[in-house]
Short mmCIF file of the C-alpha atoms (twelve columns), coordinates in Angstrom:
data_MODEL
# 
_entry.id   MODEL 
# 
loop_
_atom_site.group_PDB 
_atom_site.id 
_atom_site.type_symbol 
_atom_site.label_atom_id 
_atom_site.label_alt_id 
_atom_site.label_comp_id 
_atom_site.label_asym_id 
_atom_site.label_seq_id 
_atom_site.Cartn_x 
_atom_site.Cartn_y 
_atom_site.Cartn_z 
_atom_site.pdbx_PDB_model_num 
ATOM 1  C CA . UNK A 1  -53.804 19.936 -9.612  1 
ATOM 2  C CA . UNK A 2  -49.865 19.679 -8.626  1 
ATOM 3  C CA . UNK A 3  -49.752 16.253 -9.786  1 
ATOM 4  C CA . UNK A 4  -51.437 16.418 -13.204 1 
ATOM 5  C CA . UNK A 5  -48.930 19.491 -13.941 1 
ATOM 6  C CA . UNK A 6  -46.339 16.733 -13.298 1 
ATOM 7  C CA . UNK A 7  -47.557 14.330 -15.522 1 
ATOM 8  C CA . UNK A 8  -48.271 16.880 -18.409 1 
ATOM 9  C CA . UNK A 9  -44.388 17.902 -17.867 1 
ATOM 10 C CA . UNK A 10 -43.426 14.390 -17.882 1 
ATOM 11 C CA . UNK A 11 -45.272 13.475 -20.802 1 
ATOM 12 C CA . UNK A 12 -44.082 16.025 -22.748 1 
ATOM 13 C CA . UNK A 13 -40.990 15.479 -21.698 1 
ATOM 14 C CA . UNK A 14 -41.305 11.562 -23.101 1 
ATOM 15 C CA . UNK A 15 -42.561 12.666 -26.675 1 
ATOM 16 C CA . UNK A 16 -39.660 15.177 -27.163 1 
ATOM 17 C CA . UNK A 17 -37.420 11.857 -26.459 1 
ATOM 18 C CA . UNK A 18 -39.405 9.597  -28.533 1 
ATOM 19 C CA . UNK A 19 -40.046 12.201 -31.630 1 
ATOM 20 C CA . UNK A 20 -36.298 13.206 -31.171 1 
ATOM 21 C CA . UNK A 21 -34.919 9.358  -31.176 1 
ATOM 22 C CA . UNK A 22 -37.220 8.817  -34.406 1 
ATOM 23 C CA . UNK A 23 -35.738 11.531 -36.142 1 
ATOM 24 C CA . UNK A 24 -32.537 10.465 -35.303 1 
ATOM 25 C CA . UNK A 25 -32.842 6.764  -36.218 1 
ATOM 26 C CA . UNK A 26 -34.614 8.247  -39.445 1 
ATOM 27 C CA . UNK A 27 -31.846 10.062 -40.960 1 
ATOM 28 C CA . UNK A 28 -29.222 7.775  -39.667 1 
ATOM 29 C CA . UNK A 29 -31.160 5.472  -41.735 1 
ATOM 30 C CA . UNK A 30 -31.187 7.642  -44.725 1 
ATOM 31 C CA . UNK A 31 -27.872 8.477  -44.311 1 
ATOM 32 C CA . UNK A 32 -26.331 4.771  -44.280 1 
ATOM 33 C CA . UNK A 33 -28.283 3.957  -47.428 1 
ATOM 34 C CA . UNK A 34 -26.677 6.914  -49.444 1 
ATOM 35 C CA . UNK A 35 -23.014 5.810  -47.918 1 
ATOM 36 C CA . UNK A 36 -23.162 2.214  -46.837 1 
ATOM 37 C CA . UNK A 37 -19.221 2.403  -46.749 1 
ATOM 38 C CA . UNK A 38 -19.963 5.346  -43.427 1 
ATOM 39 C CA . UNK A 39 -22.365 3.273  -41.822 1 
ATOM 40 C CA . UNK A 40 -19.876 2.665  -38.487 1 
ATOM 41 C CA . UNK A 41 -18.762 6.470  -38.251 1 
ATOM 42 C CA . UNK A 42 -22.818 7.250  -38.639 1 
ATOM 43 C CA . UNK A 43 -24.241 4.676  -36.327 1 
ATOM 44 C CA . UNK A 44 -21.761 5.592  -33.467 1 
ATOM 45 C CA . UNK A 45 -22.984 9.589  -33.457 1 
ATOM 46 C CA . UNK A 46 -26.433 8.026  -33.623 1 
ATOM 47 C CA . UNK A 47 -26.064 6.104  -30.695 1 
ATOM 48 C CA . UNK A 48 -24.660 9.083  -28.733 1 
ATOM 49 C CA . UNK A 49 -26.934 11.535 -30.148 1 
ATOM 50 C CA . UNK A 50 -29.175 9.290  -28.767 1 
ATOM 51 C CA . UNK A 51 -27.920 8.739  -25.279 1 
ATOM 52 C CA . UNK A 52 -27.918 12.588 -24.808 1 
ATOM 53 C CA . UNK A 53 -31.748 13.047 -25.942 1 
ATOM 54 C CA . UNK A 54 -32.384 10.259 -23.456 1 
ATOM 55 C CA . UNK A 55 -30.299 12.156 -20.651 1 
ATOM 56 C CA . UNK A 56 -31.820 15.266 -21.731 1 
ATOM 57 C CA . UNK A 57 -35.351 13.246 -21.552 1 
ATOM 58 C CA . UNK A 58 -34.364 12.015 -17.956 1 
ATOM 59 C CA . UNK A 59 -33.566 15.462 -16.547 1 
ATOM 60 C CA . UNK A 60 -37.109 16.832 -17.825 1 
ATOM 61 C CA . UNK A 61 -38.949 14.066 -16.361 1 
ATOM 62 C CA . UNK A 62 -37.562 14.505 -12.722 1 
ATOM 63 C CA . UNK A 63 -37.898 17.933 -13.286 1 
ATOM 64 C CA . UNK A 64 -41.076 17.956 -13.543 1 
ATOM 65 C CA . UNK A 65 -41.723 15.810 -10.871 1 
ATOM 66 C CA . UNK A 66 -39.554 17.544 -8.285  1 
ATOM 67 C CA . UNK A 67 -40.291 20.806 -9.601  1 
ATOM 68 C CA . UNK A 68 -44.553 20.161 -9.046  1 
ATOM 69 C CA . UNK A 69 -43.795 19.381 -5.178  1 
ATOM 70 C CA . UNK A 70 -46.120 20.781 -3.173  1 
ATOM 71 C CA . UNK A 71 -44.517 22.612 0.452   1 
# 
């Protein structure tokens, strides 16, 4: 029972990164083709805005692990 409350965790975990990154990438997207001249200043907060979902992601995922440890 511990570990599937792990993997539940971790999976949901994993589609908060993914749906989070698409969103991102989505309106970055959008955003570029209404000012291609911004496209550098927008693609660099992507890519961060991006690395911190992933760290975010991370930290949920071995949270869930850890946290579903059985003493």
């Amino acid at each position: 029972m511990v570990g599937s409350i792990a993997a539940i965790g971790a999976g949901l975990a994993v589609l908060g990164v993914g749906l989070g990154i698409g969103r991102i990438g989505g309106s970055a997207m959008e955003a570029i083709a209404r000012q291609p001249e911004a496209s550098g200043k927008i693609q660099t907060a992507m890519l961060i805005a991006a690395a911190f979902i992933e760290g975010v992601g991370l930290f949920g995922i071995v949270a869930a692990i850890l946290g579903n440890n059985p003493k």
